[in-house]
XYZ file of C-alpha atoms in Angstrom:
377
model
C 31.795 -106.552 -65.982
C 28.967 -105.498 -62.825
C 25.998 -103.636 -64.483
C 26.523 -100.535 -63.415
C 23.086 -98.062 -64.804
C 21.421 -100.468 -61.040
C 24.388 -100.789 -58.393
C 23.473 -97.151 -57.198
C 19.603 -97.647 -57.693
C 20.636 -100.982 -55.461
C 22.426 -98.720 -53.787
C 19.954 -96.298 -52.470
C 17.535 -98.814 -51.682
C 19.512 -101.442 -49.294
C 20.153 -97.484 -46.915
C 16.738 -96.489 -47.594
C 15.737 -100.370 -46.585
C 18.139 -99.681 -44.058
C 17.024 -96.062 -42.895
C 13.845 -97.460 -42.143
C 14.342 -99.801 -40.543
C 16.044 -98.206 -37.550
C 13.747 -94.327 -37.545
C 10.378 -96.272 -38.706
C 9.984 -99.741 -37.318
C 12.487 -99.693 -34.377
C 10.513 -97.172 -32.719
C 7.159 -98.346 -33.148
C 7.343 -101.976 -32.731
C 10.020 -102.445 -29.827
C 9.190 -101.064 -25.998
C 11.873 -98.081 -24.802
C 13.651 -100.806 -22.850
C 14.326 -103.053 -26.207
C 15.179 -99.820 -27.960
C 17.545 -98.912 -25.662
C 19.323 -102.736 -25.819
C 19.299 -101.955 -29.702
C 20.902 -98.200 -28.612
C 23.792 -99.543 -26.766
C 24.057 -102.693 -29.715
C 24.117 -100.370 -32.088
C 27.206 -98.809 -30.699
C 28.706 -102.943 -30.850
C 28.655 -102.889 -35.124
C 29.582 -99.094 -35.556
C 32.744 -100.385 -34.108
C 32.554 -102.946 -35.877
C 32.313 -101.367 -39.424
C 35.286 -100.228 -38.410
C 37.460 -103.420 -38.249
C 35.929 -104.961 -40.945
C 37.623 -101.461 -43.039
C 40.979 -102.387 -41.049
C 41.038 -106.597 -41.217
C 38.592 -108.478 -43.495
C 39.921 -105.287 -46.004
C 42.935 -105.032 -45.274
C 44.118 -107.333 -43.149
C 45.111 -106.281 -39.641
C 43.664 -108.476 -36.988
C 42.907 -105.390 -34.454
C 42.456 -107.009 -30.882
C 42.671 -103.750 -29.451
C 39.817 -101.735 -30.359
C 39.090 -101.097 -26.407
C 41.763 -98.755 -26.235
C 40.000 -96.189 -28.734
C 36.666 -97.425 -27.954
C 37.441 -96.485 -24.004
C 39.261 -93.174 -24.598
C 35.922 -91.886 -26.542
C 33.997 -93.119 -23.872
C 36.564 -92.001 -21.084
C 36.568 -87.993 -22.522
C 32.198 -88.430 -22.738
C 31.776 -89.532 -19.236
C 34.023 -86.702 -18.625
C 31.808 -84.114 -19.506
C 29.381 -85.758 -18.238
C 29.951 -85.738 -15.065
C 31.602 -82.149 -14.883
C 27.688 -81.327 -16.413
C 25.600 -83.223 -13.759
C 28.200 -81.016 -11.427
C 27.651 -77.877 -12.247
C 23.652 -78.335 -12.360
C 24.078 -78.831 -9.192
C 25.660 -76.294 -8.236
C 28.999 -77.402 -7.637
C 32.866 -78.662 -9.974
C 34.252 -81.960 -8.560
C 31.678 -84.842 -9.239
C 30.314 -86.947 -6.754
C 31.931 -89.926 -6.946
C 35.398 -87.387 -6.091
C 33.861 -85.834 -3.731
C 32.875 -89.001 -2.474
C 36.513 -90.304 -2.158
C 37.429 -86.534 -0.526
C 39.050 -85.001 -3.775
C 38.661 -81.078 -3.312
C 39.786 -80.472 -7.305
C 39.368 -82.135 -9.992
C 42.356 -83.133 -11.488
C 44.399 -80.898 -13.970
C 43.134 -83.244 -17.426
C 39.353 -83.064 -16.412
C 39.595 -79.258 -16.764
C 38.939 -79.021 -20.988
C 36.717 -81.299 -20.518
C 34.108 -78.239 -19.182
C 33.212 -77.462 -22.584
C 31.434 -79.663 -25.273
C 33.406 -78.699 -27.949
C 36.844 -79.584 -27.323
C 34.505 -82.875 -25.363
C 33.660 -83.756 -29.515
C 36.814 -83.316 -31.137
C 38.798 -85.365 -28.081
C 36.326 -87.968 -29.295
C 37.527 -87.515 -33.036
C 40.875 -85.980 -32.755
C 43.245 -88.379 -29.712
C 42.124 -91.833 -30.560
C 42.567 -91.089 -34.433
C 46.159 -89.398 -33.073
C 46.906 -92.292 -30.929
C 45.594 -94.983 -33.614
C 48.385 -92.949 -36.166
C 51.117 -92.904 -34.077
C 50.652 -96.427 -33.089
C 50.277 -97.485 -36.718
C 53.035 -95.446 -38.067
C 55.250 -97.408 -35.289
C 54.296 -100.707 -36.282
C 53.159 -100.587 -40.217
C 56.071 -99.070 -40.386
C 58.355 -101.521 -39.576
C 56.535 -103.916 -41.100
C 54.485 -106.009 -37.429
C 51.727 -107.598 -39.237
C 49.919 -110.752 -38.661
C 50.411 -112.586 -34.900
C 52.269 -109.889 -34.144
C 50.147 -106.830 -34.588
C 47.569 -109.121 -32.962
C 49.111 -109.834 -29.915
C 50.238 -105.884 -29.443
C 47.403 -105.106 -29.854
C 45.938 -106.676 -27.556
C 48.411 -106.561 -25.116
C 47.236 -102.638 -25.651
C 43.933 -103.627 -24.768
C 45.414 -104.469 -21.116
C 47.356 -102.190 -20.105
C 44.687 -99.825 -21.000
C 42.580 -101.781 -18.533
C 45.484 -102.503 -15.856
C 45.589 -98.788 -15.750
C 41.774 -97.827 -15.471
C 41.577 -99.552 -12.862
C 44.206 -97.493 -10.476
C 43.783 -94.386 -11.639
C 40.885 -93.765 -9.159
C 40.246 -90.093 -10.320
C 38.801 -92.452 -13.004
C 36.358 -94.379 -11.373
C 38.469 -97.534 -10.893
C 37.428 -100.959 -11.130
C 34.176 -99.585 -11.227
C 34.020 -96.781 -13.522
C 32.053 -93.868 -13.729
C 28.536 -93.858 -14.123
C 25.356 -92.427 -13.188
C 24.709 -89.829 -15.916
C 21.803 -87.296 -16.130
C 21.857 -85.165 -18.640
C 23.265 -85.239 -22.228
C 24.527 -81.631 -23.592
C 21.540 -79.623 -21.388
C 19.630 -82.964 -22.668
C 17.570 -85.232 -18.742
C 18.537 -88.687 -19.697
C 15.172 -89.540 -17.489
C 13.524 -89.097 -20.482
C 12.058 -91.676 -22.016
C 12.064 -88.809 -25.396
C 15.825 -88.164 -24.835
C 16.591 -91.716 -24.304
C 14.856 -92.240 -28.233
C 16.778 -89.195 -29.161
C 19.880 -91.577 -28.120
C 19.053 -94.453 -30.663
C 17.815 -92.057 -33.533
C 21.468 -90.451 -33.342
C 24.095 -93.815 -33.012
C 22.042 -95.370 -36.005
C 22.329 -92.092 -38.212
C 26.419 -92.517 -37.115
C 25.818 -96.170 -37.871
C 24.181 -95.347 -40.986
C 26.814 -92.819 -42.059
C 30.032 -94.883 -41.328
C 27.916 -97.541 -43.596
C 28.296 -95.118 -46.462
C 32.004 -93.245 -45.636
C 33.253 -97.086 -45.603
C 31.668 -98.331 -49.012
C 33.037 -95.214 -50.711
C 35.615 -96.252 -49.451
C 36.591 -100.221 -50.237
C 34.919 -99.233 -53.566
C 38.308 -96.424 -54.086
C 41.047 -96.417 -55.409
C 42.634 -96.712 -52.372
C 40.177 -99.998 -51.166
C 41.292 -101.417 -54.489
C 45.741 -100.156 -53.236
C 44.238 -101.893 -49.312
C 43.065 -105.347 -50.445
C 45.588 -106.126 -53.388
C 48.342 -104.805 -49.733
C 46.202 -107.448 -48.070
C 46.525 -110.383 -50.399
C 50.258 -109.430 -51.876
C 51.263 -107.452 -49.928
C 55.092 -108.054 -50.828
C 54.177 -107.492 -54.672
C 52.777 -104.045 -53.675
C 55.296 -102.923 -52.608
C 57.274 -104.203 -55.529
C 55.295 -101.870 -57.759
C 56.465 -98.559 -55.645
C 53.679 -98.400 -52.966
C 54.210 -97.647 -49.375
C 51.837 -100.817 -47.998
C 52.020 -98.968 -44.433
C 50.862 -95.401 -45.510
C 47.052 -97.735 -46.490
C 47.472 -100.121 -44.061
C 47.164 -96.908 -40.970
C 44.596 -94.901 -42.976
C 42.879 -98.190 -42.672
C 43.587 -98.969 -38.639
C 43.339 -94.966 -37.587
C 39.362 -95.123 -38.912
C 38.589 -97.779 -37.334
C 39.972 -96.051 -33.803
C 37.856 -93.587 -34.868
C 34.476 -94.892 -34.736
C 35.177 -97.000 -31.894
C 35.853 -93.626 -30.093
C 32.381 -91.776 -31.664
C 31.102 -96.026 -30.158
C 32.585 -95.760 -26.768
C 30.954 -91.781 -26.387
C 27.074 -93.282 -27.732
C 28.345 -95.874 -24.912
C 28.409 -93.711 -22.133
C 25.210 -92.084 -22.086
C 23.159 -94.796 -24.028
C 23.707 -97.252 -20.919
C 25.345 -95.065 -17.940
C 28.844 -96.854 -17.349
C 32.086 -97.149 -18.220
C 34.780 -99.422 -16.430
C 37.444 -101.199 -17.287
C 35.354 -104.380 -18.219
C 34.164 -102.602 -21.203
C 37.251 -101.347 -22.334
C 39.795 -105.158 -21.990
C 40.685 -107.627 -23.576
C 37.343 -109.689 -23.246
C 35.352 -106.490 -25.115
C 37.842 -106.743 -27.696
C 38.082 -110.557 -28.453
C 33.433 -110.028 -28.421
C 33.917 -107.513 -31.325
C 36.095 -109.454 -33.031
C 33.470 -112.159 -32.686
C 30.935 -110.329 -34.045
C 32.761 -108.879 -37.168
C 34.294 -113.040 -37.798
C 30.538 -114.104 -37.329
C 28.651 -111.435 -39.346
C 31.571 -112.106 -42.723
C 34.322 -109.364 -41.771
C 34.834 -108.839 -45.462
C 31.444 -107.822 -45.813
C 30.229 -104.347 -46.277
C 27.419 -105.084 -44.019
C 27.570 -108.669 -42.454
C 30.516 -106.222 -39.816
C 26.917 -105.156 -38.543
C 24.630 -107.555 -38.072
C 27.049 -110.240 -36.791
C 27.479 -107.244 -33.915
C 24.247 -106.738 -33.219
C 23.743 -110.107 -33.387
C 26.313 -111.637 -31.391
C 25.104 -108.706 -28.774
C 21.724 -109.558 -28.357
C 22.210 -113.283 -28.315
C 24.249 -113.002 -25.822
C 22.070 -110.675 -24.293
C 19.270 -112.979 -24.018
C 20.616 -116.275 -24.206
C 23.268 -116.051 -21.326
C 20.477 -115.175 -19.391
C 18.824 -118.716 -20.204
C 22.187 -120.585 -20.766
C 24.731 -118.594 -17.825
C 26.838 -121.351 -17.492
C 26.757 -122.257 -21.233
C 26.356 -118.753 -23.261
C 30.160 -118.942 -23.571
C 30.519 -122.158 -25.071
C 27.862 -122.387 -27.321
C 28.954 -118.718 -28.608
C 32.533 -120.735 -29.330
C 30.709 -123.142 -31.261
C 29.542 -120.754 -33.341
C 32.644 -118.771 -33.818
C 33.990 -122.150 -34.810
C 31.061 -122.999 -37.184
C 31.385 -119.834 -39.573
C 34.526 -119.718 -39.858
C 34.613 -124.081 -40.155
C 32.481 -123.728 -42.306
C 31.528 -120.289 -44.161
C 34.452 -118.592 -44.230
C 32.662 -115.487 -45.576
C 30.003 -115.309 -42.501
C 26.645 -115.018 -42.796
C 26.542 -112.335 -45.057
C 27.887 -114.736 -47.622
C 25.107 -117.377 -47.477
C 23.189 -115.319 -49.328
C 25.486 -115.040 -52.346
C 26.936 -118.029 -52.147
C 23.024 -118.824 -53.125
C 23.128 -116.811 -55.262
C 25.850 -118.402 -57.323
C 24.653 -121.849 -56.797
C 21.605 -121.169 -58.769
C 23.809 -119.280 -60.794
C 22.007 -115.986 -60.085
C 26.037 -114.849 -59.469
C 26.736 -114.955 -62.606
C 27.889 -111.464 -64.713
C 27.107 -110.107 -68.015
C 29.766 -112.076 -69.452
C 28.994 -114.936 -67.954
C 31.561 -115.150 -65.034
C 31.500 -115.416 -60.945
C 30.961 -112.275 -59.389
C 34.277 -112.366 -57.285
C 33.554 -109.446 -54.685
C 29.596 -111.124 -54.012
C 30.248 -113.953 -53.198
C 33.602 -113.840 -51.174
C 33.227 -109.966 -50.502
C 36.343 -108.865 -51.287
C 37.476 -107.122 -53.966
C 40.644 -109.210 -56.245
C 43.036 -106.590 -57.884
C 45.149 -106.406 -60.749
C 47.832 -105.169 -61.225
C 47.682 -103.520 -63.949
C 45.241 -101.734 -61.851
C 48.547 -100.556 -59.653
C 50.812 -99.751 -62.741
C 51.661 -96.222 -60.758
C 52.251 -95.239 -57.700
C 49.957 -92.550 -56.434
C 51.727 -89.006 -56.365
């Protein structure tokens, strides 16, 4: 059994440390340029947190998160370009005027409203994920088949964006001047963006932690490990998997929306198959079944790609592949699982009754059939 008295204290201490690092240490220790890079990496980390829930806890190998990342990003980009055009005294964004357009396409018009844009970023990708999830999970599509379908959707979405000139085509949409009325050229406002994405990451971690510790979280792990047994006990695994898929899509969409003002561009190369696989590699390296592992892995891989690819432009892809193979082969629980492994070897992972706490070592909850005696009503 766990020491329930110390668990809330450890949780609060962990979130307090994270808030201290993000809101105090990072702004003081990093330059404006490096703080902007960290904000970009945190966007990837937010996507990874959702993948950790869907893949690590639910066993759904999501290779198409670029679709939801792109939906959120392009919706935010449309709003920002319309706002910039309005400030310049025009109804048409600059890149459309250069292409000879006299008016914006019909689907751009609702994104003139900031409130509609925020709601769309939250609702549309989540609804798309729910629809796709129902179509696949109701038909018991899983494993490699689910991964291939999700990857094909990312590839098709990128191809569509390349041919859609009203969304910038292969060049994408870039050169944003303001963010909901704030000048993006102002360093103070750039720091504001960092604080926003940092707060969103902490909120996402808190939400996922609560989901993991809930009865639904236990059911999700049971579905991952013994789906047929869960179905035999009277539960519908599709419902739990759809919810996890929708949550991961929501996180990816919000991350994409924040990526646009932080980086200043969104293009098909940011939402296709390669970025979707990169998200997954970060999650696997960090520890897909842990809470903070996906975040740390995604940020670490993004940092390594940013800095090491400059020094080793030809070799970086091979280094990334070797790191992925090494972690999967020797540390299947990821980097975040190494500390738990050390505690187990030194006896620190023993609970009050002298048995090993499997969740801390493997990073996943084990579900006994006694917790699934009757279906949720």
